[in-house]
Short mmCIF file of C-alpha atoms and ligand atoms in Angstrom, two decimals:
data_model
loop_
_atom_site.label_atom_id
_atom_site.label_comp_id
_atom_site.label_asym_id
_atom_site.label_seq_id
_atom_site.Cartn_x
_atom_site.Cartn_y
_atom_site.Cartn_z
CA MET W 1 8.42 11.38 -19.37
CA ARG W 2 7.48 12.48 -15.77
CA ILE W 3 3.95 12.42 -14.50
CA VAL W 4 2.64 13.98 -11.27
CA ILE W 5 -0.36 12.15 -9.84
CA GLY W 6 -2.74 13.50 -7.20
CA ASN W 7 -5.90 12.37 -5.53
CA ASP W 8 -8.38 13.10 -2.76
CA HIS W 9 -9.80 10.35 -0.44
CA ALA W 10 -11.75 8.79 -3.29
CA GLY W 11 -8.94 8.11 -5.37
CA PRO W 12 -5.99 6.19 -3.48
CA LYS W 13 -6.90 2.88 -4.94
CA LEU W 14 -7.19 3.85 -8.65
CA LYS W 15 -4.16 6.16 -8.18
CA GLU W 16 -1.91 2.85 -7.08
CA VAL W 17 -3.34 1.05 -10.03
CA LEU W 18 -2.21 4.04 -12.50
CA LYS W 19 1.24 4.38 -10.80
CA GLU W 20 2.01 0.83 -11.04
CA HIS W 21 0.87 0.77 -14.81
CA LEU W 22 3.00 4.03 -15.44
CA ILE W 23 5.95 2.66 -13.63
CA THR W 24 5.87 -0.64 -16.01
CA LYS W 25 6.08 1.99 -18.88
CA ASP W 26 9.34 3.48 -17.49
CA VAL W 27 7.46 6.59 -16.97
CA GLU W 28 8.80 8.75 -13.84
CA VAL W 29 5.94 9.16 -11.25
CA ILE W 30 5.52 11.95 -8.59
CA ASP W 31 2.78 10.93 -6.13
CA LEU W 32 1.52 14.27 -4.31
CA GLY W 33 -1.85 12.57 -3.46
CA VAL W 34 -3.20 11.13 -0.06
CA ARG W 35 -2.91 7.51 0.86
CA GLU W 36 -5.85 5.41 1.96
CA GLY W 37 -7.39 6.27 5.17
CA GLU W 38 -6.15 10.16 4.78
CA LYS W 39 -8.36 12.93 3.52
CA ILE W 40 -7.79 16.20 1.48
CA ASP W 41 -10.23 18.50 0.24
CA TYR W 42 -10.06 18.01 -3.77
CA PRO W 43 -9.25 21.79 -4.51
CA LEU W 44 -6.13 21.57 -2.65
CA ILE W 45 -4.87 18.65 -4.23
CA ALA W 46 -5.77 20.04 -7.65
CA LYS W 47 -3.83 23.32 -6.97
CA LYS W 48 -0.80 21.29 -5.87
CA VAL W 49 -0.71 19.29 -9.01
CA ALA W 50 -1.52 22.34 -11.17
CA GLU W 51 1.25 24.24 -9.80
CA TYR W 52 3.76 21.48 -10.18
CA VAL W 53 2.86 21.14 -13.86
CA MET W 54 3.26 24.84 -14.23
CA ALA W 55 6.58 24.66 -12.59
CA ASN W 56 7.57 22.46 -15.36
CA LYS W 57 8.46 19.82 -12.72
CA ALA W 58 6.46 17.36 -14.44
CA ASP W 59 5.67 16.99 -18.15
CA LEU W 60 1.87 16.18 -17.57
CA GLY W 61 -0.62 15.72 -14.48
CA VAL W 62 -2.90 13.20 -13.41
CA LEU W 63 -5.70 13.94 -10.94
CA ILE W 64 -8.50 11.80 -9.28
CA CYS W 65 -11.38 12.54 -7.33
CA GLY W 66 -14.68 10.68 -7.07
CA THR W 67 -16.06 11.99 -10.38
CA GLY W 68 -13.14 13.93 -11.87
CA ILE W 69 -15.06 16.99 -11.83
CA GLY W 70 -14.03 18.63 -8.74
CA VAL W 71 -10.47 18.20 -9.55
CA SER W 72 -10.77 19.27 -13.01
CA ILE W 73 -12.70 22.76 -12.09
CA SER W 74 -10.25 23.38 -9.51
CA ALA W 75 -7.00 22.64 -11.63
CA ASN W 76 -8.20 24.92 -14.29
CA LYS W 77 -8.35 27.77 -12.00
CA VAL W 78 -4.49 27.91 -12.18
CA LYS W 79 -3.19 29.90 -14.97
CA GLY W 80 -1.98 27.84 -18.05
CA ILE W 81 -3.80 24.45 -17.03
CA ARG W 82 -6.04 22.68 -19.50
CA ALA W 83 -7.44 20.13 -17.15
CA ALA W 84 -9.65 17.53 -19.14
CA CYS W 85 -11.96 15.47 -17.21
CA VAL W 86 -12.46 12.15 -19.18
CA SER W 87 -14.00 8.75 -19.22
CA ASP W 88 -13.21 7.48 -22.57
CA PRO W 89 -9.91 6.67 -24.27
CA TYR W 90 -10.98 8.68 -27.59
CA SER W 91 -11.52 11.88 -25.55
CA ALA W 92 -8.36 11.46 -23.64
CA LYS W 93 -6.44 11.27 -27.04
CA LEU W 94 -8.24 14.42 -28.37
CA SER W 95 -7.81 16.16 -25.26
CA ARG W 96 -3.98 16.19 -25.95
CA GLN W 97 -4.25 16.43 -29.69
CA HIS W 98 -6.78 19.20 -30.13
CA ASN W 99 -6.68 21.06 -26.74
CA ASP W 100 -3.31 20.51 -25.45
CA ALA W 101 -4.54 19.30 -22.17
CA ASN W 102 -1.88 19.27 -19.73
CA ILE W 103 -4.01 17.50 -16.78
CA LEU W 104 -6.00 14.43 -17.01
CA CYS W 105 -8.87 14.07 -14.54
CA ILE W 106 -10.40 10.68 -13.82
CA GLY W 107 -13.32 9.82 -11.84
CA ALA W 108 -12.49 6.88 -9.55
CA ARG W 109 -16.27 6.29 -9.05
CA VAL W 110 -16.97 6.50 -12.57
CA VAL W 111 -14.32 4.68 -14.66
CA GLY W 112 -12.96 1.01 -13.87
CA ASP W 113 -9.22 0.27 -13.54
CA GLU W 114 -8.85 -1.13 -16.99
CA LEU W 115 -10.70 1.69 -18.63
CA ALA W 116 -8.60 4.27 -16.86
CA LYS W 117 -5.50 2.59 -17.80
CA MET W 118 -6.59 2.67 -21.33
CA ILE W 119 -7.69 6.50 -20.95
CA LEU W 120 -4.15 6.90 -19.39
CA ASP W 121 -2.24 5.43 -22.22
CA GLU W 122 -4.05 7.45 -24.98
CA PHE W 123 -3.43 10.67 -22.99
CA ILE W 124 0.39 10.16 -22.65
CA GLU W 125 0.98 8.74 -26.08
CA ALA W 126 -0.91 11.45 -27.98
CA SER W 127 0.68 14.91 -28.84
CA PHE W 128 -0.61 18.20 -29.72
CA LEU W 129 -0.99 18.58 -33.22
CA GLY W 130 -0.78 22.53 -33.45
CA ASP W 131 -1.92 24.37 -36.49
CA ARG W 132 -5.64 25.55 -36.30
CA HIS W 133 -5.80 23.94 -32.80
CA GLN W 134 -2.55 26.23 -31.75
CA ARG W 135 -4.91 29.21 -32.93
CA ARG W 136 -7.81 27.98 -30.62
CA VAL W 137 -5.52 27.21 -27.50
CA ASP W 138 -4.05 30.91 -28.04
CA ILE W 139 -7.65 32.21 -27.73
CA ILE W 140 -8.13 30.26 -24.43
CA LYS W 141 -4.87 31.71 -23.26
CA ALA W 142 -6.08 35.25 -24.26
CA ILE W 143 -9.26 34.77 -22.64
CA GLU W 144 -7.43 33.70 -19.55
CA ASN W 145 -5.51 36.97 -19.62
CA GLU W 146 -8.58 39.11 -19.90
CA GLU W 147 -9.27 41.40 -16.75
CA VAL W 148 -13.14 40.86 -15.82
C1 LIG U 201 -15.57 13.50 -2.23
O1 LIG U 201 -16.51 12.81 -1.54
C2 LIG U 201 -15.99 13.71 -3.62
O2 LIG U 201 -16.80 14.85 -3.52
C3 LIG U 201 -14.76 14.27 -4.57
O3 LIG U 201 -13.96 13.10 -4.66
C4 LIG U 201 -15.17 14.58 -6.04
O4 LIG U 201 -16.00 13.77 -6.67
C5 LIG U 201 -15.69 16.10 -6.22
O5 LIG U 201 -15.79 16.43 -7.58
#
């Protein structure tokens, strides 16, 4: 599995924790985020990671900012992205199973390291269940394609 990860200046520490965790699970990690001491406005890193996922260069994405909210709002502006801002393992699992989320967003100032690892594990281990959930995701896609 290939995971692309990105973060703004609120997230370098948690990003490193999650990268290390993924590497121990033999996951290929592509890091597009900033390092400690560097700064980036969260919509820019969210766009970068979202486009990486949509180009099929990674299977799933992970975005980290202070709350997870800024990166999730931004990533969801990219067509085809279903970014879930999550702070508990149950929602992480359901975001894959029901919503076919393709990016996990975590708030580094909200979620502690150990909880973040559990959230990430649920996200990468769960699979989309399809069936009635597919119909609902198709409605999301149709909304996305509507002219406003
Ligand atoms: C940056 O200070 C902070 O605003 C950002 O990381 C994020 O929390 C925005 O949603």
